[in-house]
Tab-separated table of C-alpha atoms in Angstrom:
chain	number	residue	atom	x	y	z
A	1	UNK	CA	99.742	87.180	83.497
A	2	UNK	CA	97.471	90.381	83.969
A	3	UNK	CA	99.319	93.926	83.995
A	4	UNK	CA	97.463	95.398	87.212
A	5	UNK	CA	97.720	98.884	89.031
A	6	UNK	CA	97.597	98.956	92.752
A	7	UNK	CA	97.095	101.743	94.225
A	8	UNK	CA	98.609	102.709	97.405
A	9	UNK	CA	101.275	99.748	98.065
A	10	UNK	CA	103.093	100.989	100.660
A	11	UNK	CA	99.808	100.453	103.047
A	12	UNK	CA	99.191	97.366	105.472
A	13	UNK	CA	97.306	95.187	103.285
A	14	UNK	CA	98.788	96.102	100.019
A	15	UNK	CA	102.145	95.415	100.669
A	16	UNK	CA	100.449	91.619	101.655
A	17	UNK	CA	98.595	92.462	98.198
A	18	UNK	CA	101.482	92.482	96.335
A	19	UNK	CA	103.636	90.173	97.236
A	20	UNK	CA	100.994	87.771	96.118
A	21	UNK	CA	100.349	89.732	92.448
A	22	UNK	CA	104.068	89.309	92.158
A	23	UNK	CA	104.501	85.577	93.038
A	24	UNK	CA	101.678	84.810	90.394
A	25	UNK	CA	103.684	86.493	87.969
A	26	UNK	CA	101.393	89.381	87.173
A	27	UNK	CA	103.314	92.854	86.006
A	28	UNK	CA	102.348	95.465	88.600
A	29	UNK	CA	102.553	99.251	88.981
A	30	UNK	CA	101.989	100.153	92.330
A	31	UNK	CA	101.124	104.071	93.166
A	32	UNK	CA	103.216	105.614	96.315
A	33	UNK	CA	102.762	109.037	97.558
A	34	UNK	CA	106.576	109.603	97.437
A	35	UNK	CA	109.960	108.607	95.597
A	36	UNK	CA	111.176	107.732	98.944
A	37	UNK	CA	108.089	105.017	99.997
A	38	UNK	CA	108.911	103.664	96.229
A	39	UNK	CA	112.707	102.685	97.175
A	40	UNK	CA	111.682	101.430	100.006
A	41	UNK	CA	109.778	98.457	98.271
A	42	UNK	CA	112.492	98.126	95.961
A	43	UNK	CA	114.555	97.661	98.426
A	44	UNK	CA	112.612	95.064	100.327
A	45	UNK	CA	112.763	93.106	96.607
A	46	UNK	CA	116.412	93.494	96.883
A	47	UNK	CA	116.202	93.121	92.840
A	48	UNK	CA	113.750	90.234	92.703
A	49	UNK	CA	110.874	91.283	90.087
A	50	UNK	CA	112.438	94.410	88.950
A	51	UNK	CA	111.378	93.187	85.047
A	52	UNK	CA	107.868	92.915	87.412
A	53	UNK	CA	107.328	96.112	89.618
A	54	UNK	CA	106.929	99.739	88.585
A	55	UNK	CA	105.728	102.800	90.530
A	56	UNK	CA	103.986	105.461	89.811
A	57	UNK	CA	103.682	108.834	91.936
A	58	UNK	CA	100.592	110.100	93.303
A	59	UNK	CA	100.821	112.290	96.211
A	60	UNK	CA	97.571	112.973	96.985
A	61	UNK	CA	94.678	110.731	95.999
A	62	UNK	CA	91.973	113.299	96.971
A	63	UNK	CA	93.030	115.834	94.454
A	64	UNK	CA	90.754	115.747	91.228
A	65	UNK	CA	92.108	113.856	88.783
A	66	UNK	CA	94.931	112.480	90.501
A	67	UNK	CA	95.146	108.946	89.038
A	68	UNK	CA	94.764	110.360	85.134
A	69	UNK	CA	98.646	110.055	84.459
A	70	UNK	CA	98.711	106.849	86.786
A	71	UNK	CA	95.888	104.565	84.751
A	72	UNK	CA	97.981	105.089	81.707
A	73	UNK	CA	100.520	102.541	81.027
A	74	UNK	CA	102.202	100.369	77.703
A	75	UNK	CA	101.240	97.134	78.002
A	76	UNK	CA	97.709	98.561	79.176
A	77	UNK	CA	96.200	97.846	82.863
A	78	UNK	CA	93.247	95.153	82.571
A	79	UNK	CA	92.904	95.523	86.316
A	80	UNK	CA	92.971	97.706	89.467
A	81	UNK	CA	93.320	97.114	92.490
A	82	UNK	CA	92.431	100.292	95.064
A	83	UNK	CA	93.450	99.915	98.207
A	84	UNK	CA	94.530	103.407	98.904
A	85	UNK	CA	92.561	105.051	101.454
A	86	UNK	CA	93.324	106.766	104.802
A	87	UNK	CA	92.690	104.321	107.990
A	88	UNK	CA	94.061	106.275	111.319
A	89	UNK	CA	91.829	108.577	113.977
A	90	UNK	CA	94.586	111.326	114.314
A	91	UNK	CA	92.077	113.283	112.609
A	92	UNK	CA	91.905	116.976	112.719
A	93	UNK	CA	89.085	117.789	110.140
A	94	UNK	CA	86.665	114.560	109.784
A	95	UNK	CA	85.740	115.692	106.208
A	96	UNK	CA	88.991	116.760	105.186
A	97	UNK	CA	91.149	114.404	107.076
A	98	UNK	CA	89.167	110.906	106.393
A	99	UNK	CA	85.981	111.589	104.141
A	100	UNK	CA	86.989	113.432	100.902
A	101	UNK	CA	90.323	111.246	100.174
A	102	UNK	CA	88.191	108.051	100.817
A	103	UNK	CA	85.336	109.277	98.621
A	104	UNK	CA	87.457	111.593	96.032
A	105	UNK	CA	89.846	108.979	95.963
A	106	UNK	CA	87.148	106.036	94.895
A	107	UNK	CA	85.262	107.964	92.396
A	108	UNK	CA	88.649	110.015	91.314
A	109	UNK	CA	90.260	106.734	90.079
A	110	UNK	CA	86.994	105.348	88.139
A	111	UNK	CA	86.812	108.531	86.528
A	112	UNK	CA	90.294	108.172	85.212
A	113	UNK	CA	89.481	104.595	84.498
A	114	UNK	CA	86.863	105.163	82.565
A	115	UNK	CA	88.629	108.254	80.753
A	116	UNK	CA	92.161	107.164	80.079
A	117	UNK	CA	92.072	103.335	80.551
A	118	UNK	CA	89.469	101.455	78.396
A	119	UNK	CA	91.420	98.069	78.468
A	120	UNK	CA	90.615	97.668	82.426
A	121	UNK	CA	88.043	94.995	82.732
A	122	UNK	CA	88.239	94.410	86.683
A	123	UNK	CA	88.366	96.717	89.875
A	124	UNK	CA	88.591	95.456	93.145
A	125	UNK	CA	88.526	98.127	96.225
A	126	UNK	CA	89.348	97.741	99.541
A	127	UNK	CA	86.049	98.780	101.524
A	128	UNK	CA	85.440	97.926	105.029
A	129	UNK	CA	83.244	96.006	107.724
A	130	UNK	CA	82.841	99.695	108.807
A	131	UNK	CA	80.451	99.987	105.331
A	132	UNK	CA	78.353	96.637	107.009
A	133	UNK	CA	78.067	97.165	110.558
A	134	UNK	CA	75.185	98.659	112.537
A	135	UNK	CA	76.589	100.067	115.133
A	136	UNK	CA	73.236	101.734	116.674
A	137	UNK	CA	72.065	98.007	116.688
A	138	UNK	CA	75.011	97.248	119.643
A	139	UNK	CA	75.394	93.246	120.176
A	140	UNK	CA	72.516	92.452	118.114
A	141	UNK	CA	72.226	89.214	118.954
A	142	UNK	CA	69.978	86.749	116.613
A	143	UNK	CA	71.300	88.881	113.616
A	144	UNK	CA	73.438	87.546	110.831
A	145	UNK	CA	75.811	90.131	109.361
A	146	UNK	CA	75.862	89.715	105.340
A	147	UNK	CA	77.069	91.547	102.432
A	148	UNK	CA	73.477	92.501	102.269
A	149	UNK	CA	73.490	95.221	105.011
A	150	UNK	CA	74.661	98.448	105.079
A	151	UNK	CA	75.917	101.106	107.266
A	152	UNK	CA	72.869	103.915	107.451
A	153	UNK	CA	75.625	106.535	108.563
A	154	UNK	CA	74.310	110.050	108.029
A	155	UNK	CA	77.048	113.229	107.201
A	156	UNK	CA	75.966	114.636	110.150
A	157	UNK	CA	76.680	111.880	112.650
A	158	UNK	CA	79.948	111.155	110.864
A	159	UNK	CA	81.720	114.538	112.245
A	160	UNK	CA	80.959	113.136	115.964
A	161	UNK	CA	83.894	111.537	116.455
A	162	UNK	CA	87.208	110.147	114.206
A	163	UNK	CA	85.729	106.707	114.361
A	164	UNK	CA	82.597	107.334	113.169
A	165	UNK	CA	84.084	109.608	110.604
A	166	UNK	CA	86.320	106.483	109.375
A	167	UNK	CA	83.162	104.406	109.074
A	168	UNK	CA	81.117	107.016	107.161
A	169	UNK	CA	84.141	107.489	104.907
A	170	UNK	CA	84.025	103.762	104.126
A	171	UNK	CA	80.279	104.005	103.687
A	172	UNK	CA	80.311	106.734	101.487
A	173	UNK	CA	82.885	105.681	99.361
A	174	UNK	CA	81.624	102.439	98.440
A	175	UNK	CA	78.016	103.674	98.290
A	176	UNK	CA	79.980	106.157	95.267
A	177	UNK	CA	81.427	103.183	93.651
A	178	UNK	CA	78.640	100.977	93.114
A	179	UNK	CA	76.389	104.292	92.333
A	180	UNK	CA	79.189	105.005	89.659
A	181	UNK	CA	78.742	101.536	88.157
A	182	UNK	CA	75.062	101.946	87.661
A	183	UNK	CA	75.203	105.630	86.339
A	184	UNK	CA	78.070	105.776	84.039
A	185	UNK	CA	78.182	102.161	83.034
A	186	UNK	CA	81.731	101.359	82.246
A	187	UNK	CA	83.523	98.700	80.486
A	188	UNK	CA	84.699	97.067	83.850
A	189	UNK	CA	83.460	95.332	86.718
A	190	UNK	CA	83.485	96.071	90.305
A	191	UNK	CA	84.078	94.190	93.294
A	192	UNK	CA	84.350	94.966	96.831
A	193	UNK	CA	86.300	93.932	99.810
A	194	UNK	CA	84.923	94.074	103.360
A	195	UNK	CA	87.004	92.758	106.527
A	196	UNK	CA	86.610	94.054	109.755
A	197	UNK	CA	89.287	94.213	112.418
A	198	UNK	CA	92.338	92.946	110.188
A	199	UNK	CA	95.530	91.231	112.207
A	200	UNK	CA	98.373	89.146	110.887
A	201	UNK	CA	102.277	90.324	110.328
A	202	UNK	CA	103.703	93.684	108.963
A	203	UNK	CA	105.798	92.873	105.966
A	204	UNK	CA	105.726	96.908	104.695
A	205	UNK	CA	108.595	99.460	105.479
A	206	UNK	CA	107.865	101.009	108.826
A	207	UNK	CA	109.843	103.744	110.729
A	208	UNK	CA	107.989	103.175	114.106
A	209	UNK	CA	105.647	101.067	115.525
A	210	UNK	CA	103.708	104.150	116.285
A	211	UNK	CA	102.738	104.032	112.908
A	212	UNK	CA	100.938	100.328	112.750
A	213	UNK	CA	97.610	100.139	111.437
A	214	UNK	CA	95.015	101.174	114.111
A	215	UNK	CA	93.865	96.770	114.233
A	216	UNK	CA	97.097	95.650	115.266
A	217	UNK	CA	97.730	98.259	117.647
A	218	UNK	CA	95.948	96.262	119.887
A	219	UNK	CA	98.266	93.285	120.126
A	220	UNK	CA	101.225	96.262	120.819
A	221	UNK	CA	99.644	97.667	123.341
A	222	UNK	CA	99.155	93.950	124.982
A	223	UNK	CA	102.821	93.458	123.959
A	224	UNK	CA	103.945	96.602	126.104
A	225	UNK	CA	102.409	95.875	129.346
A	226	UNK	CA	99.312	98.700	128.867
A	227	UNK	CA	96.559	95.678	129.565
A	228	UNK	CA	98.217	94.478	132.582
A	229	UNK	CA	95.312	95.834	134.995
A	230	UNK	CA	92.539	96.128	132.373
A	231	UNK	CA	91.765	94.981	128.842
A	232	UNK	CA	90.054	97.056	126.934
A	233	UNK	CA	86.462	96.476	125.298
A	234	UNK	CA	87.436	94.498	122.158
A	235	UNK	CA	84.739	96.911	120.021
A	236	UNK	CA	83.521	94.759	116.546
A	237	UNK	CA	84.284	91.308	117.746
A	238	UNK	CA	84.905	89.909	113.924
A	239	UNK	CA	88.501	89.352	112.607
A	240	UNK	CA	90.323	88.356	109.437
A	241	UNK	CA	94.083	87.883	108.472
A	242	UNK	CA	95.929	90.424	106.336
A	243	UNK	CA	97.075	87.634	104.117
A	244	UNK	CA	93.556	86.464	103.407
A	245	UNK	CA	92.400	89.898	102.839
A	246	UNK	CA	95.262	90.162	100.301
A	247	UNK	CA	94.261	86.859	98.927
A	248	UNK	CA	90.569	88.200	98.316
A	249	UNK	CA	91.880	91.168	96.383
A	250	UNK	CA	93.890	88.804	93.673
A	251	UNK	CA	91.257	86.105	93.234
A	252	UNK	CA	88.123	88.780	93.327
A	253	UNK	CA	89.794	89.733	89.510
A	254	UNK	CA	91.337	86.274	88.742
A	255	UNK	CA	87.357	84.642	89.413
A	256	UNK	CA	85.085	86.644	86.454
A	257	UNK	CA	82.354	84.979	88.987
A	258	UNK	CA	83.871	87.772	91.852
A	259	UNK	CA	82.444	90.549	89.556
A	260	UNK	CA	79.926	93.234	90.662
A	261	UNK	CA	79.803	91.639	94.116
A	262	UNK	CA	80.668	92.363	97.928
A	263	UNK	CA	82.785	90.537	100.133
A	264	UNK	CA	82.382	90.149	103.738
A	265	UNK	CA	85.788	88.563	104.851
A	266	UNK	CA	85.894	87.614	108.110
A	267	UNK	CA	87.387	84.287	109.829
A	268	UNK	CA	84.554	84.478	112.442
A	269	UNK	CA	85.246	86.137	116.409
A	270	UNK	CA	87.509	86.797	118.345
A	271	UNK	CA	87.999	89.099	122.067
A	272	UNK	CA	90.448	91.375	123.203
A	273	UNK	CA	90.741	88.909	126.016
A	274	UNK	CA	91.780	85.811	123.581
A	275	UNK	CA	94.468	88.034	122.335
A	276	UNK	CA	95.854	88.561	125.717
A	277	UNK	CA	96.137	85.125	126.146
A	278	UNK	CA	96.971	83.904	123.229
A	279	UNK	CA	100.349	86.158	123.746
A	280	UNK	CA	100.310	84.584	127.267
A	281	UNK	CA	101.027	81.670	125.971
A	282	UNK	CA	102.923	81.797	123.287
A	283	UNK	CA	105.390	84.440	124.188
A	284	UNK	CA	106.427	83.890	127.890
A	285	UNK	CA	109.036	86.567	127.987
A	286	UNK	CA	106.690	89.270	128.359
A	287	UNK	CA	105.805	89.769	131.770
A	288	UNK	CA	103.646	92.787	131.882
A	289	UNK	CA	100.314	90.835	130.552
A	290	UNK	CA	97.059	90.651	132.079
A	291	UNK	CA	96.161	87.297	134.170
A	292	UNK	CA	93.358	85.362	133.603
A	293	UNK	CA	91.362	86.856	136.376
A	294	UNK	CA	92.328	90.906	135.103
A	295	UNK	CA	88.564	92.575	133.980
A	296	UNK	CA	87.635	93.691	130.917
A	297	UNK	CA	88.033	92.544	126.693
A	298	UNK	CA	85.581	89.292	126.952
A	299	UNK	CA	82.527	88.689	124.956
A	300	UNK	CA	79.188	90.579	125.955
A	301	UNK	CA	77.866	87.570	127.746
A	302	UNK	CA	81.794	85.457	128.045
A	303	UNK	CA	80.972	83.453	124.920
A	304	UNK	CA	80.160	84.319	121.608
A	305	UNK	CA	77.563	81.930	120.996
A	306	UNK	CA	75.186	84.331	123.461
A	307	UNK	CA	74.054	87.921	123.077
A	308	UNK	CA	76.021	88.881	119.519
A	309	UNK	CA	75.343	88.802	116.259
A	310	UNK	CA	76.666	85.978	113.957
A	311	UNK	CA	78.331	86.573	110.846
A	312	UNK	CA	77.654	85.219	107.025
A	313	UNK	CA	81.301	84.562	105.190
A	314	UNK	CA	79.835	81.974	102.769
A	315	UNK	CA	80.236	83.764	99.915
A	316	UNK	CA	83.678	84.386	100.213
A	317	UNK	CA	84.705	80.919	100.939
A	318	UNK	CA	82.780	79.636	97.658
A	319	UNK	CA	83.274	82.776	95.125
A	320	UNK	CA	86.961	83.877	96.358
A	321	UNK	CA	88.185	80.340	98.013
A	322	UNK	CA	89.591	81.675	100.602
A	323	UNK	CA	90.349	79.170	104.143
A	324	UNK	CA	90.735	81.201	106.607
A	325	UNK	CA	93.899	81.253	109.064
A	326	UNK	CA	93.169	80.874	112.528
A	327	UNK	CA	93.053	83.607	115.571
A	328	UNK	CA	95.597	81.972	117.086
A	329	UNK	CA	98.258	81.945	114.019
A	330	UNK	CA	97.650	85.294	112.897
A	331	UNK	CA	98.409	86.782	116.653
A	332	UNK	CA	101.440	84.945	116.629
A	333	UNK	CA	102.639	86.148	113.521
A	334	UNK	CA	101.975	89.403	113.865
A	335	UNK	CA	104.176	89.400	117.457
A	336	UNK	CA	107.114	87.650	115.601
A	337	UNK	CA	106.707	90.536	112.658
A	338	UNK	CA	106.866	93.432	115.335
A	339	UNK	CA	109.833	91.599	116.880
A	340	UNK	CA	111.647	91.669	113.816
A	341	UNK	CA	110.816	95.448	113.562
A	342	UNK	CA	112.682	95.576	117.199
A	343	UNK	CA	109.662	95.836	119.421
């Protein structure tokens, strides 16, 4: 058993993240930005781990030194888990809105770490495919996507748009992670997780399904009839299941091997066209999907063994052992969790 902070575990991926902590039987403090998001998960427990599961307050991660009261705890944290980080494009001020808690927030909690924790020995934090890809590059094809590359996203290009102010966020805020490891040298490891487009079924408290995380907002929008005449372009054509991606955060700390090292986590391709069908055939009551013959959402070239990159997920597989769950379960899980949600 390993007494483990994760931060922000009312999000997407956390809540996946901690379910898994807690059937393990590690002791867990997860940080919420409210009272209310904390009885929430309680709730969803319904009194299962409550000797377990602890929460601590932190309403917002972007203010200096808001994890210093958080990292503090009797038994002592020996890992954290950060997973807290702002992943939507209703974005008002790029810096302010999706830059500064992603890069305050990262370097914020090492600080504190480093200041107020001394028995952590692992950190794992959620980065992003956005901090691999590209994107200048397009398809690429005859390139091999790896932990080894990075995003070369300038400051300046990040305030273009929302989305390119979510990958530069990612960027940055890894780039600050790994620079903080070499600089101030602290008495834990640091590893980092990478998926790209991440699908699979909400199990976290969530008022509306306006508020899903921007990757499954596709499979809605499929859901409610707004592909019937055109599918959208599918954008980074690499996928991975929530579940896994929770996996990979547990094992990166479990596995001392996991330490100082990336991990690209991705179950390989997939189109906004093989979602379409995939709900096609799986879920016949909806009538409002697109037909086989409706444009739009394939593959550059209609397959993706022509004119896109390919993808490297080796390491992951043999450091983390993670076997990845097909395109086709993951879609169907994630319909069945909106349905219970009363889509």
């Amino acid at each position: 058993m390993t007494r483990v902070l994760l931060t922000g575990g009312s999000g997407f991926i956390a809540a996946h993240t901690l379910d898994i902590l807690l059937e393990r039987g590690h002791s867990v403090v997860t940080t919420v930005r409210t009272q209310e998001k904390a009885d929430k998960i309680k709730e969803q427990y319904n009194g299962k781990y409550a000797d377990k599961l602890s929460f601590a307050i932190v309403p917002d991660i972007a203010q200096p030194g808001a994890f210093d009261e958080a990292v503090k705890s009797d038994p002592p944290f020996e890992a954290v888990l950060h997973t807290a980080s702002p992943f939507h494009f209703n974005v008002t001020d790029v810096r302010k809105d999706l830059i500064d808690p992603a890069v305050v927030g990262t370097t914020g909690i090492l600080k504190s770490i480093k200041k107020s924790a001394p028995s952590v020995k692992h950190v794992v934090i959620t980065s992003s495919f956005a901090a691999i890809i590209q994107a200048d590059k397009g398809f690429w094809p005859g390139h091999e996507y790896s932990e080894a590359d990075w995003n070369p996203i300038t400051f300046e290009q990040a305030t273009e748009s929302p989305m390119l102010g979510y990958r530069a966020s990612k960027t940055f805020a890894e780039k600050a992670a790994w620079e903080f490891l070499e600089k101030e040298k602290p008495n834990f490891t640091i590893s980092t997780i990478n998926p790209p487009m991440v699908f699979g079924p909400i199990v976290h408290a969530l008022d509306s399904l306006d508020n899903l995380n921007t990757s499954n907002e596709r499979i809605r929008n499929t859901v409610q009839g707004k592909f019937k005449d055109e599918i959208p372009p599918s954008g980074v054509h690499f996928w991975v299941d929530v579940r896994d991606v929770a996996e990979a955060h547990v094992n990166a700390f479990e596995k001392p091997e996991a330490a100082n090292k990336r991990f690209f986590v991705t179950a390989g391709y997939f189109s906004n066209k093989e979602i379409t069908q995939i709900i096609k055939k799986n879920f016949p009551q909806y009538k409002d999907l697109p037909s086989d013959s409706t444009p739009g959402g394939d593959y550059p070239e209609g397959t993706p063994d022509k004119g896109l990159y390919t993808y490297n997920n080796k390491r992951s597989i043999e450091i983390l052992g993670l076997k990845y769950k097909p395109l086709e379960q993951s879609i169907v899980d994630s319909v069945k969790s909106f349905q219970a949600k009363g889509l």
